[in-house]
Amino acid sequence: MEHVPPPAEELALLDQELVRLDARRLQLLNRRAWLLSVLRPPVAPPPFAAPAARPPAAPFGWGPPAAPAAPTSGASGVQNVLLVLGGLLLTIAAIAFTLFSWGEMGIAGRSAVLATVTVAALVAPALLLRRKLSATAEALAALALVLTVLDAYALHAVALPDTDGLGFAAVTSAVLTASWAAYGLALGRLRMPLPAAVVAGQLPLVLGAWAAGAQAGVFGWALLVTAAADVAVALRGRGLAVRITAGVGAASAGLVAMLIGLGQSVSADGPLAAAGPGALLLAGAVVALFAGWRAPKEWAAAAGVVAGLAAVAAVGGVLRTGLPWNWSVVVYLLCGAALTAVVRVRVPQPVGRGVLVASAAVTAGAVLWALPAVAAVLLGPVSLLTDVWAGAPGSVRGALGPSVPWPESAASPVVLVLVAGLLTALYAGWDRVRGTLLSPRPGWRVASAAGATVLGWCAALTLPAVLDVPYASAVGVELLLVTGLLAIAVRQGAGALSFTALVCALVGAVSAGLLALAAEPATYAVFVGLSVLFAGAAARSAAAAVRSVLAGASVLCAIVPVSAVGASLGWSAPHTAPLVLVVPAVTVLLGARLRVAAVALTVELTGAFAAVVAVGLAVTDAPFLALVLALCGVLAAGTAVRPDRRPVAGHLAAALFVMAAWVRLAASEVSDPEAYTLPVSVIAFAVGYLRRRTDPAASSWVAYGPALSMTMAPSLVVAWVDPHWLRPLLLGVAALVVTLAGARFRLQAPLVLGGSVLALVGLHELAPHVVQVFDALPRWAPPALAGLLLLALGATYEQRLRDARRVRESLGRMR
C-alpha cells in the first residue's frame, strides 16, 4: 500500500520542491549569462529602442548565439566611387587612343574599333538596367557620350578634313543634341544623357552664326532662340536635373542676348539702327514673360524684372535717337514710368511685381544720374569759406565752382520733377492702388510723400544753377524753398513728412547761408531772414520736438550776423567776442520765459554754443579772454537764479569767474597773485560760510570751492616756476591745513582741493631728487621696479579695489 500524506503535508512538500526548482533555474540562468559573456561581448541596445520579442530559449537555456547581420553601410558609396573612377579611366584611355594611337591603324581598323566600342558602350547600359545595375549603367552611359564626341572628332580629322571646323562643330553639336536626347528618352532611367543633350543644345546656333561670320545682332538672335528653347525644356522637360540645366542655360543665353541688344541700342545713331536691337530686346521681354507666366514664384519675379528692363531698353532706345544723352535719360524714365500700368493688367502677381521692380530700378537709376547736380548746388558754396565777402558773382554758377558741367546736366531738374510727380501720384491714388497687384504696405504711402517732397525740393534747388540765373535770384529762390519746407513741417505736426521737410529746410538753410557769404549784404539779409523764419516757424509749430529744433536753428543763424557786425566795423576777432555774447544773453532771457521745457533747454544750449564761439574768438588776446569769461560767468549766474538750472549753472558760474581771474592775472604778468586773490578768497569764503549756515545741505563745492581755487590754483602755477623755497613751503602748509580741515569737518571740496595741491607741491619739491635717483640707477632698474609694482598690485588687486570703493564711498558721504 502507498502512503498518501495528508493534503496539508503534501502541499508543504510541493512548495519545497518548487522552491528548489526556482533556485536551480536561477543558478542555470546565471551560468548561461556568464557563458554568453565569455563567448561574445554584450551588445548595448540602441537608445530609446523598443524592446524586441525574446526568441524561444533552447532546452535548458543553452544554444549558439545569433549570427550578427552583415554590414551594409557605405557599400553604395564605395560602389559609386569605383564606378566613377573606372569610367574616368576609360574615358581618358579613349581620348588618348583617339589623339595619339589613331595613326597606327588603317582606316578600316580605326572605324571598326571606334564603332565597336561606341556601340558597345551605348548598348551596355540597357542590358545593365535590366539587371538593376543602374550605377554601372550611368558610368557606361557617360563613357558612351564621350565616345560619341570622339567619333565626331575622328570623323572630321580623317573623313572630312577640308570642311570648316566651326560649321562642322555646329552640325555635330546639333546631331549630338538630338542623338543624346533620343538616347535619354529611350532609356528613361538614365539621368545623364538628357542634361548632356541640353548642354550640347546651347552650341548649334551660336557656332553656326560664328561660322557664317555674322554680326553681333545675329549672335543675339541665336542666343535668344537658344534661350527660348531652353525655357520650353525647363517648363516641360523630364526630371529635375533637366529643368535646372535648361533654366541655367536660358538665363545665361538670354542675359548675353539682352546685353548685346542693349549695347547696340545705346550706340545706335538713328531710329532705323535702333529698331533691330529694339526688336531683339522686345523678343527677349516676350520670352521672359512667357517663362515667368509658368515658372515658380521666385523665378517668375526675376523674369518680370528682366522683361520690364528689356522693354524699357527697347522702346527707349528707339525714342531717344536724335536727342543728347542727358535728355535720353528722360526718355528712359518715361518708359520706366509706363511700366506701372501693369497694375491694371491681369498678370500673375510675381510677374507683375517683377515688372514694377524694373520700373523702380529705372526710376532709381535716373535719380542717381541727377544727384551730382544736386550735390554741386549744396556743396559748391563751401569754396566761399576761403574767400568770404569777395563780392557777389554775376551768376549763381560763379559761386558754385566748376565741379559739374552744367550744360550736360540740363535735364536733371526735369528728371527730379518727373519722379516727384510719380511719387505724388502714388500718394494721391493710394486708395485705388491698395488691394491691386502692388499690395503696398501702409508705410509706403508716407515714404512716397516724403520722397516726393525731397525730390521736388532738389529739382527746385538745381533749376537756378541749370538756368544760370543771377546770384541774387538764386539766393532768393533758396530762401523761398526754406520757407515752403518750414510751412510743410509746421502743418504736418510730428510725422515722418514733417521730419523730412524739416531736414530739407535745415540743409537748404546751410546751403543758402554758404551761398550768401559771397557778399556782405547777402550775408546779413540771408541769416537775419533765416533766423526770423525759424523763430516764426517755432512759434507756430505744435510739436515740441519740431519747435525745439527750429528754435535752436534760429539761435544758430543769429550768431552769424552778430559776428559779422564786428567784421563790418573792422574789429578784430577778440574785439568782436564780447559782441557775440549778445546772443547767449538773449537766450538766457528767453529760456526763463519759454513755457515748454524742451524748447527752453534747446535755446539755452544753443546760446551756450554762442558763448563758446565768443571764447574761441577771444582766445588769442588774454585781456579780452578774461573779459569774455567774466561775462559768461555773469550770464551763468543769471541762469542760476532759476531753481531748475541752479545745480549746473551755479557750478559753471563759479568756474567761469575763477578762470577769468586766473587769465586776468596771467595777462597782467602778476608775479605775486596772492595779493589779488586772497582778499577775494576771504570774501568768497565768508559768503560760503554764511551759505552753509543758512543751508546745511549745500555742497562744499558751492560754498568753499570758488574761495579755495581762487587762490590755490594761481599760487600753484607760480610755485611750479618759482626757484625759491618760501612760496612752495607756505603753499604746502596752507594746503595741509585745508586738507586736515576738510577731513575733520567731512567736507569734500577742501579735502580734494587741499590734497591735490599738497601732492603737486610735494611732487614739485621731490622732482629734482627723483630725477637724480633715476639717473644714478642702471637702465634696467626702472622697468624692473615697474614690473614689481604691477605684480604687487595684481596680487592685491581685490584688496586695492575694496580700498578704492571705501575711499569713493567716504568722499561721496561728504558734503
PDB file of C-alpha atoms in Angstrom, residues 497-759:
ATOM      1  CA  LEU A 497       6.663 114.015 -43.631  1.00  0.00           C
ATOM      2  CA  SER A 498       7.248 116.835 -41.135  1.00  0.00           C
ATOM      3  CA  PHE A 499      10.625 115.400 -40.210  1.00  0.00           C
ATOM      4  CA  THR A 500      11.600 115.103 -43.884  1.00  0.00           C
ATOM      5  CA  ALA A 501      10.589 118.685 -44.631  1.00  0.00           C
ATOM      6  CA  LEU A 502      12.433 119.892 -41.530  1.00  0.00           C
ATOM      7  CA  VAL A 503      15.657 118.147 -42.531  1.00  0.00           C
ATOM      8  CA  CYS A 504      15.422 119.537 -46.065  1.00  0.00           C
ATOM      9  CA  ALA A 505      14.797 123.016 -44.647  1.00  0.00           C
ATOM     10  CA  LEU A 506      17.875 122.786 -42.420  1.00  0.00           C
ATOM     11  CA  VAL A 507      20.056 121.558 -45.291  1.00  0.00           C
ATOM     12  CA  GLY A 508      18.673 124.248 -47.571  1.00  0.00           C
ATOM     13  CA  ALA A 509      19.370 126.873 -44.903  1.00  0.00           C
ATOM     14  CA  VAL A 510      23.000 125.764 -44.706  1.00  0.00           C
ATOM     15  CA  SER A 511      23.306 125.913 -48.496  1.00  0.00           C
ATOM     16  CA  ALA A 512      21.702 129.372 -48.653  1.00  0.00           C
ATOM     17  CA  GLY A 513      23.919 130.590 -45.826  1.00  0.00           C
ATOM     18  CA  LEU A 514      27.073 129.395 -47.550  1.00  0.00           C
ATOM     19  CA  LEU A 515      25.923 130.960 -50.812  1.00  0.00           C
ATOM     20  CA  ALA A 516      25.315 134.276 -49.031  1.00  0.00           C
ATOM     21  CA  LEU A 517      28.925 134.501 -47.819  1.00  0.00           C
ATOM     22  CA  ALA A 518      29.963 135.798 -51.217  1.00  0.00           C
ATOM     23  CA  ALA A 519      28.633 139.301 -50.453  1.00  0.00           C
ATOM     24  CA  GLU A 520      28.286 141.311 -47.238  1.00  0.00           C
ATOM     25  CA  PRO A 521      24.674 142.492 -47.788  1.00  0.00           C
ATOM     26  CA  ALA A 522      23.597 138.964 -48.723  1.00  0.00           C
ATOM     27  CA  THR A 523      25.105 137.616 -45.508  1.00  0.00           C
ATOM     28  CA  TYR A 524      23.066 139.970 -43.323  1.00  0.00           C
ATOM     29  CA  ALA A 525      19.877 139.539 -45.335  1.00  0.00           C
ATOM     30  CA  VAL A 526      20.008 135.745 -45.523  1.00  0.00           C
ATOM     31  CA  PHE A 527      20.989 134.973 -41.948  1.00  0.00           C
ATOM     32  CA  VAL A 528      18.643 137.514 -40.402  1.00  0.00           C
ATOM     33  CA  GLY A 529      15.867 136.204 -42.629  1.00  0.00           C
ATOM     34  CA  LEU A 530      16.636 132.602 -41.703  1.00  0.00           C
ATOM     35  CA  SER A 531      16.674 133.447 -38.007  1.00  0.00           C
ATOM     36  CA  VAL A 532      13.278 135.132 -38.287  1.00  0.00           C
ATOM     37  CA  LEU A 533      11.856 132.272 -40.381  1.00  0.00           C
ATOM     38  CA  PHE A 534      12.962 129.607 -37.926  1.00  0.00           C
ATOM     39  CA  ALA A 535      11.718 131.630 -34.946  1.00  0.00           C
ATOM     40  CA  GLY A 536       8.328 132.174 -36.570  1.00  0.00           C
ATOM     41  CA  ALA A 537       8.014 128.508 -37.505  1.00  0.00           C
ATOM     42  CA  ALA A 538       8.947 127.516 -33.951  1.00  0.00           C
ATOM     43  CA  ALA A 539       6.227 129.773 -32.598  1.00  0.00           C
ATOM     44  CA  ARG A 540       3.610 128.284 -34.957  1.00  0.00           C
ATOM     45  CA  SER A 541       4.528 124.610 -34.566  1.00  0.00           C
ATOM     46  CA  ALA A 542       2.505 122.441 -32.213  1.00  0.00           C
ATOM     47  CA  ALA A 543       5.030 119.598 -31.888  1.00  0.00           C
ATOM     48  CA  ALA A 544       7.557 120.084 -29.093  1.00  0.00           C
ATOM     49  CA  ALA A 545      10.349 118.284 -30.935  1.00  0.00           C
ATOM     50  CA  VAL A 546       9.910 120.385 -34.068  1.00  0.00           C
ATOM     51  CA  ARG A 547       9.749 123.565 -32.015  1.00  0.00           C
ATOM     52  CA  SER A 548      12.980 122.674 -30.237  1.00  0.00           C
ATOM     53  CA  VAL A 549      14.861 122.082 -33.466  1.00  0.00           C
ATOM     54  CA  LEU A 550      13.525 125.234 -35.084  1.00  0.00           C
ATOM     55  CA  ALA A 551      14.318 127.365 -32.031  1.00  0.00           C
ATOM     56  CA  GLY A 552      17.873 126.064 -31.913  1.00  0.00           C
ATOM     57  CA  ALA A 553      18.313 126.734 -35.644  1.00  0.00           C
ATOM     58  CA  SER A 554      17.057 130.291 -35.155  1.00  0.00           C
ATOM     59  CA  VAL A 555      19.674 130.950 -32.460  1.00  0.00           C
ATOM     60  CA  LEU A 556      22.443 129.446 -34.606  1.00  0.00           C
ATOM     61  CA  CYS A 557      21.500 131.659 -37.547  1.00  0.00           C
ATOM     62  CA  ALA A 558      21.537 134.713 -35.270  1.00  0.00           C
ATOM     63  CA  ILE A 559      25.182 134.109 -34.341  1.00  0.00           C
ATOM     64  CA  VAL A 560      26.410 134.881 -37.865  1.00  0.00           C
ATOM     65  CA  PRO A 561      25.027 138.421 -38.338  1.00  0.00           C
ATOM     66  CA  VAL A 562      26.081 139.419 -34.810  1.00  0.00           C
ATOM     67  CA  SER A 563      29.611 138.209 -35.532  1.00  0.00           C
ATOM     68  CA  ALA A 564      29.551 139.900 -38.927  1.00  0.00           C
ATOM     69  CA  VAL A 565      28.911 143.280 -37.292  1.00  0.00           C
ATOM     70  CA  GLY A 566      32.396 143.272 -35.836  1.00  0.00           C
ATOM     71  CA  ALA A 567      33.885 142.403 -39.211  1.00  0.00           C
ATOM     72  CA  SER A 568      31.916 145.183 -40.872  1.00  0.00           C
ATOM     73  CA  LEU A 569      33.236 147.664 -38.292  1.00  0.00           C
ATOM     74  CA  GLY A 570      36.796 146.484 -38.855  1.00  0.00           C
ATOM     75  CA  TRP A 571      37.177 144.948 -35.416  1.00  0.00           C
ATOM     76  CA  SER A 572      39.495 142.056 -34.745  1.00  0.00           C
ATOM     77  CA  ALA A 573      38.175 138.700 -33.603  1.00  0.00           C
ATOM     78  CA  PRO A 574      38.907 139.297 -29.846  1.00  0.00           C
ATOM     79  CA  HIS A 575      37.181 142.689 -30.003  1.00  0.00           C
ATOM     80  CA  THR A 576      34.160 141.050 -31.666  1.00  0.00           C
ATOM     81  CA  ALA A 577      33.889 138.359 -28.994  1.00  0.00           C
ATOM     82  CA  PRO A 578      32.011 140.474 -26.384  1.00  0.00           C
ATOM     83  CA  LEU A 579      29.518 141.438 -29.098  1.00  0.00           C
ATOM     84  CA  VAL A 580      28.756 137.776 -29.784  1.00  0.00           C
ATOM     85  CA  LEU A 581      27.717 137.379 -26.154  1.00  0.00           C
ATOM     86  CA  VAL A 582      24.561 139.300 -27.006  1.00  0.00           C
ATOM     87  CA  VAL A 583      23.150 136.036 -28.386  1.00  0.00           C
ATOM     88  CA  PRO A 584      23.575 133.982 -25.168  1.00  0.00           C
ATOM     89  CA  ALA A 585      22.300 136.961 -23.151  1.00  0.00           C
ATOM     90  CA  VAL A 586      19.076 136.929 -25.184  1.00  0.00           C
ATOM     91  CA  THR A 587      18.779 133.128 -24.873  1.00  0.00           C
ATOM     92  CA  VAL A 588      19.099 133.401 -21.074  1.00  0.00           C
ATOM     93  CA  LEU A 589      16.141 135.773 -21.006  1.00  0.00           C
ATOM     94  CA  LEU A 590      14.153 133.666 -23.463  1.00  0.00           C
ATOM     95  CA  GLY A 591      14.867 130.475 -21.521  1.00  0.00           C
ATOM     96  CA  ALA A 592      13.286 131.992 -18.446  1.00  0.00           C
ATOM     97  CA  ARG A 593      10.113 132.987 -20.326  1.00  0.00           C
ATOM     98  CA  LEU A 594       9.534 129.944 -22.555  1.00  0.00           C
ATOM     99  CA  ARG A 595       6.919 127.600 -21.163  1.00  0.00           C
ATOM    100  CA  VAL A 596       7.967 124.378 -22.896  1.00  0.00           C
ATOM    101  CA  ALA A 597      10.928 122.921 -21.029  1.00  0.00           C
ATOM    102  CA  ALA A 598      12.408 121.141 -24.064  1.00  0.00           C
ATOM    103  CA  VAL A 599      12.337 124.294 -26.190  1.00  0.00           C
ATOM    104  CA  ALA A 600      13.838 126.385 -23.375  1.00  0.00           C
ATOM    105  CA  LEU A 601      16.639 123.883 -22.860  1.00  0.00           C
ATOM    106  CA  THR A 602      17.434 123.825 -26.590  1.00  0.00           C
ATOM    107  CA  VAL A 603      17.537 127.618 -26.766  1.00  0.00           C
ATOM    108  CA  GLU A 604      19.828 127.849 -23.749  1.00  0.00           C
ATOM    109  CA  LEU A 605      22.180 125.139 -25.001  1.00  0.00           C
ATOM    110  CA  THR A 606      22.430 126.847 -28.403  1.00  0.00           C
ATOM    111  CA  GLY A 607      23.160 130.109 -26.614  1.00  0.00           C
ATOM    112  CA  ALA A 608      25.897 128.318 -24.674  1.00  0.00           C
ATOM    113  CA  PHE A 609      27.374 127.333 -28.022  1.00  0.00           C
ATOM    114  CA  ALA A 610      27.429 131.012 -28.988  1.00  0.00           C
ATOM    115  CA  ALA A 611      29.333 131.692 -25.754  1.00  0.00           C
ATOM    116  CA  VAL A 612      31.856 129.020 -26.749  1.00  0.00           C
ATOM    117  CA  VAL A 613      32.228 130.781 -30.117  1.00  0.00           C
ATOM    118  CA  ALA A 614      32.915 134.040 -28.295  1.00  0.00           C
ATOM    119  CA  VAL A 615      35.563 132.376 -26.138  1.00  0.00           C
ATOM    120  CA  GLY A 616      37.163 130.939 -29.272  1.00  0.00           C
ATOM    121  CA  LEU A 617      37.282 134.378 -30.896  1.00  0.00           C
ATOM    122  CA  ALA A 618      38.954 135.919 -27.822  1.00  0.00           C
ATOM    123  CA  VAL A 619      41.427 133.145 -27.104  1.00  0.00           C
ATOM    124  CA  THR A 620      44.319 134.966 -28.814  1.00  0.00           C
ATOM    125  CA  ASP A 621      44.009 138.055 -26.591  1.00  0.00           C
ATOM    126  CA  ALA A 622      44.283 137.341 -22.848  1.00  0.00           C
ATOM    127  CA  PRO A 623      42.650 140.567 -21.539  1.00  0.00           C
ATOM    128  CA  PHE A 624      39.621 140.117 -23.818  1.00  0.00           C
ATOM    129  CA  LEU A 625      39.516 136.435 -22.958  1.00  0.00           C
ATOM    130  CA  ALA A 626      39.302 137.319 -19.264  1.00  0.00           C
ATOM    131  CA  LEU A 627      36.536 139.801 -20.037  1.00  0.00           C
ATOM    132  CA  VAL A 628      34.591 137.238 -22.075  1.00  0.00           C
ATOM    133  CA  LEU A 629      34.953 134.591 -19.375  1.00  0.00           C
ATOM    134  CA  ALA A 630      33.728 137.043 -16.748  1.00  0.00           C
ATOM    135  CA  LEU A 631      30.729 137.999 -18.881  1.00  0.00           C
ATOM    136  CA  CYS A 632      29.948 134.338 -19.429  1.00  0.00           C
ATOM    137  CA  GLY A 633      30.115 133.894 -15.672  1.00  0.00           C
ATOM    138  CA  VAL A 634      27.603 136.692 -15.252  1.00  0.00           C
ATOM    139  CA  LEU A 635      25.261 135.013 -17.728  1.00  0.00           C
ATOM    140  CA  ALA A 636      25.653 131.673 -15.954  1.00  0.00           C
ATOM    141  CA  ALA A 637      24.970 133.359 -12.608  1.00  0.00           C
ATOM    142  CA  GLY A 638      21.844 134.917 -14.054  1.00  0.00           C
ATOM    143  CA  THR A 639      20.725 131.485 -15.244  1.00  0.00           C
ATOM    144  CA  ALA A 640      21.436 130.047 -11.787  1.00  0.00           C
ATOM    145  CA  VAL A 641      18.754 132.291 -10.330  1.00  0.00           C
ATOM    146  CA  ARG A 642      16.229 129.795 -11.667  1.00  0.00           C
ATOM    147  CA  PRO A 643      15.905 126.824  -9.267  1.00  0.00           C
ATOM    148  CA  ASP A 644      15.779 124.228 -12.036  1.00  0.00           C
ATOM    149  CA  ARG A 645      19.068 125.490 -13.558  1.00  0.00           C
ATOM    150  CA  ARG A 646      20.889 126.220 -10.296  1.00  0.00           C
ATOM    151  CA  PRO A 647      22.795 122.917  -9.831  1.00  0.00           C
ATOM    152  CA  VAL A 648      24.551 123.192 -13.205  1.00  0.00           C
ATOM    153  CA  ALA A 649      24.626 126.923 -13.820  1.00  0.00           C
ATOM    154  CA  GLY A 650      25.874 127.693 -10.287  1.00  0.00           C
ATOM    155  CA  HIS A 651      28.933 125.489 -10.653  1.00  0.00           C
ATOM    156  CA  LEU A 652      29.544 126.814 -14.141  1.00  0.00           C
ATOM    157  CA  ALA A 653      29.368 130.426 -12.992  1.00  0.00           C
ATOM    158  CA  ALA A 654      31.876 129.819 -10.189  1.00  0.00           C
ATOM    159  CA  ALA A 655      34.267 128.049 -12.580  1.00  0.00           C
ATOM    160  CA  LEU A 656      33.998 130.867 -15.155  1.00  0.00           C
ATOM    161  CA  PHE A 657      34.686 133.567 -12.573  1.00  0.00           C
ATOM    162  CA  VAL A 658      37.716 131.706 -11.288  1.00  0.00           C
ATOM    163  CA  MET A 659      39.073 131.154 -14.806  1.00  0.00           C
ATOM    164  CA  ALA A 660      38.514 134.813 -15.637  1.00  0.00           C
ATOM    165  CA  ALA A 661      40.551 135.819 -12.575  1.00  0.00           C
ATOM    166  CA  TRP A 662      43.357 133.450 -13.486  1.00  0.00           C
ATOM    167  CA  VAL A 663      43.506 134.666 -17.086  1.00  0.00           C
ATOM    168  CA  ARG A 664      43.457 138.285 -15.943  1.00  0.00           C
ATOM    169  CA  LEU A 665      46.348 137.688 -13.538  1.00  0.00           C
ATOM    170  CA  ALA A 666      48.326 135.895 -16.233  1.00  0.00           C
ATOM    171  CA  ALA A 667      47.640 138.690 -18.736  1.00  0.00           C
ATOM    172  CA  SER A 668      48.882 141.292 -16.258  1.00  0.00           C
ATOM    173  CA  GLU A 669      52.053 139.247 -15.607  1.00  0.00           C
ATOM    174  CA  VAL A 670      51.453 139.327 -11.847  1.00  0.00           C
ATOM    175  CA  SER A 671      54.284 137.549 -10.009  1.00  0.00           C
ATOM    176  CA  ASP A 672      52.530 137.525  -6.621  1.00  0.00           C
ATOM    177  CA  PRO A 673      48.909 136.627  -7.335  1.00  0.00           C
ATOM    178  CA  GLU A 674      48.131 136.078  -3.674  1.00  0.00           C
ATOM    179  CA  ALA A 675      47.922 139.832  -3.117  1.00  0.00           C
ATOM    180  CA  TYR A 676      44.947 139.904  -5.512  1.00  0.00           C
ATOM    181  CA  THR A 677      43.361 136.537  -4.843  1.00  0.00           C
ATOM    182  CA  LEU A 678      43.490 136.341  -1.048  1.00  0.00           C
ATOM    183  CA  PRO A 679      41.055 139.216  -0.406  1.00  0.00           C
ATOM    184  CA  VAL A 680      38.614 137.751  -2.916  1.00  0.00           C
ATOM    185  CA  SER A 681      39.037 134.313  -1.402  1.00  0.00           C
ATOM    186  CA  VAL A 682      38.351 135.628   2.101  1.00  0.00           C
ATOM    187  CA  ILE A 683      35.169 137.328   0.959  1.00  0.00           C
ATOM    188  CA  ALA A 684      34.094 134.265  -1.020  1.00  0.00           C
ATOM    189  CA  PHE A 685      34.870 132.052   1.970  1.00  0.00           C
ATOM    190  CA  ALA A 686      32.714 134.247   4.210  1.00  0.00           C
ATOM    191  CA  VAL A 687      29.869 134.080   1.703  1.00  0.00           C
ATOM    192  CA  GLY A 688      30.213 130.333   1.543  1.00  0.00           C
ATOM    193  CA  TYR A 689      30.218 130.031   5.304  1.00  0.00           C
ATOM    194  CA  LEU A 690      27.027 132.041   5.548  1.00  0.00           C
ATOM    195  CA  ARG A 691      25.513 129.878   2.820  1.00  0.00           C
ATOM    196  CA  ARG A 692      26.323 126.760   4.803  1.00  0.00           C
ATOM    197  CA  ARG A 693      24.843 128.288   7.925  1.00  0.00           C
ATOM    198  CA  THR A 694      21.535 129.005   6.214  1.00  0.00           C
ATOM    199  CA  ASP A 695      21.526 125.833   4.076  1.00  0.00           C
ATOM    200  CA  PRO A 696      23.387 122.927   5.732  1.00  0.00           C
ATOM    201  CA  ALA A 697      22.570 120.704   2.741  1.00  0.00           C
ATOM    202  CA  ALA A 698      24.550 122.930   0.368  1.00  0.00           C
ATOM    203  CA  SER A 699      27.582 121.281  -1.169  1.00  0.00           C
ATOM    204  CA  SER A 700      31.061 122.296  -0.028  1.00  0.00           C
ATOM    205  CA  TRP A 701      31.983 122.781  -3.678  1.00  0.00           C
ATOM    206  CA  VAL A 702      29.437 125.564  -3.973  1.00  0.00           C
ATOM    207  CA  ALA A 703      30.296 127.113  -0.597  1.00  0.00           C
ATOM    208  CA  TYR A 704      34.091 126.806  -0.415  1.00  0.00           C
ATOM    209  CA  GLY A 705      35.240 125.601  -3.846  1.00  0.00           C
ATOM    210  CA  PRO A 706      35.464 129.051  -5.511  1.00  0.00           C
ATOM    211  CA  ALA A 707      37.209 130.596  -2.487  1.00  0.00           C
ATOM    212  CA  LEU A 708      39.849 127.881  -2.270  1.00  0.00           C
ATOM    213  CA  SER A 709      40.536 127.564  -6.003  1.00  0.00           C
ATOM    214  CA  MET A 710      40.673 131.331  -6.433  1.00  0.00           C
ATOM    215  CA  THR A 711      43.963 131.487  -4.510  1.00  0.00           C
ATOM    216  CA  MET A 712      45.422 127.981  -4.522  1.00  0.00           C
ATOM    217  CA  ALA A 713      45.356 127.388  -8.280  1.00  0.00           C
ATOM    218  CA  PRO A 714      47.265 130.563  -9.314  1.00  0.00           C
ATOM    219  CA  SER A 715      49.679 130.085  -6.421  1.00  0.00           C
ATOM    220  CA  LEU A 716      50.330 126.517  -7.537  1.00  0.00           C
ATOM    221  CA  VAL A 717      51.088 127.660 -11.096  1.00  0.00           C
ATOM    222  CA  VAL A 718      53.539 130.298  -9.818  1.00  0.00           C
ATOM    223  CA  ALA A 719      55.099 127.906  -7.293  1.00  0.00           C
ATOM    224  CA  TRP A 720      55.965 125.421 -10.027  1.00  0.00           C
ATOM    225  CA  VAL A 721      58.159 128.015 -11.764  1.00  0.00           C
ATOM    226  CA  ASP A 722      59.451 129.689  -8.564  1.00  0.00           C
ATOM    227  CA  PRO A 723      63.115 128.776  -7.920  1.00  0.00           C
ATOM    228  CA  HIS A 724      62.904 129.734  -4.231  1.00  0.00           C
ATOM    229  CA  TRP A 725      61.614 127.610  -1.373  1.00  0.00           C
ATOM    230  CA  LEU A 726      59.404 130.010   0.559  1.00  0.00           C
ATOM    231  CA  ARG A 727      56.337 130.039  -1.726  1.00  0.00           C
ATOM    232  CA  PRO A 728      56.158 126.240  -2.086  1.00  0.00           C
ATOM    233  CA  LEU A 729      56.560 125.883   1.683  1.00  0.00           C
ATOM    234  CA  LEU A 730      53.793 128.332   2.513  1.00  0.00           C
ATOM    235  CA  LEU A 731      51.511 126.865  -0.144  1.00  0.00           C
ATOM    236  CA  GLY A 732      52.199 123.350   1.128  1.00  0.00           C
ATOM    237  CA  VAL A 733      51.428 124.340   4.705  1.00  0.00           C
ATOM    238  CA  ALA A 734      48.206 126.047   3.619  1.00  0.00           C
ATOM    239  CA  ALA A 735      47.205 123.022   1.574  1.00  0.00           C
ATOM    240  CA  LEU A 736      47.927 120.737   4.544  1.00  0.00           C
ATOM    241  CA  VAL A 737      45.754 122.852   6.800  1.00  0.00           C
ATOM    242  CA  VAL A 738      42.920 122.880   4.261  1.00  0.00           C
ATOM    243  CA  THR A 739      43.194 119.113   3.845  1.00  0.00           C
ATOM    244  CA  LEU A 740      43.096 118.463   7.575  1.00  0.00           C
ATOM    245  CA  ALA A 741      40.145 120.817   7.957  1.00  0.00           C
ATOM    246  CA  GLY A 742      38.287 119.015   5.201  1.00  0.00           C
ATOM    247  CA  ALA A 743      38.964 115.653   6.840  1.00  0.00           C
ATOM    248  CA  ARG A 744      37.978 116.965  10.248  1.00  0.00           C
ATOM    249  CA  PHE A 745      34.682 118.532   9.194  1.00  0.00           C
ATOM    250  CA  ARG A 746      33.979 115.924   6.453  1.00  0.00           C
ATOM    251  CA  LEU A 747      33.945 118.462   3.644  1.00  0.00           C
ATOM    252  CA  GLN A 748      34.682 117.120   0.179  1.00  0.00           C
ATOM    253  CA  ALA A 749      35.896 120.261  -1.579  1.00  0.00           C
ATOM    254  CA  PRO A 750      38.622 121.252   0.971  1.00  0.00           C
ATOM    255  CA  LEU A 751      39.787 117.651   1.215  1.00  0.00           C
ATOM    256  CA  VAL A 752      40.099 117.121  -2.540  1.00  0.00           C
ATOM    257  CA  LEU A 753      41.491 120.563  -3.426  1.00  0.00           C
ATOM    258  CA  GLY A 754      43.898 120.707  -0.480  1.00  0.00           C
ATOM    259  CA  GLY A 755      45.096 117.148  -1.010  1.00  0.00           C
ATOM    260  CA  SER A 756      45.627 117.702  -4.738  1.00  0.00           C
ATOM    261  CA  VAL A 757      47.606 120.913  -4.217  1.00  0.00           C
ATOM    262  CA  LEU A 758      49.653 119.298  -1.434  1.00  0.00           C
ATOM    263  CA  ALA A 759      50.510 116.326  -3.654  1.00  0.00           C
TER     264      ALA A 759
END
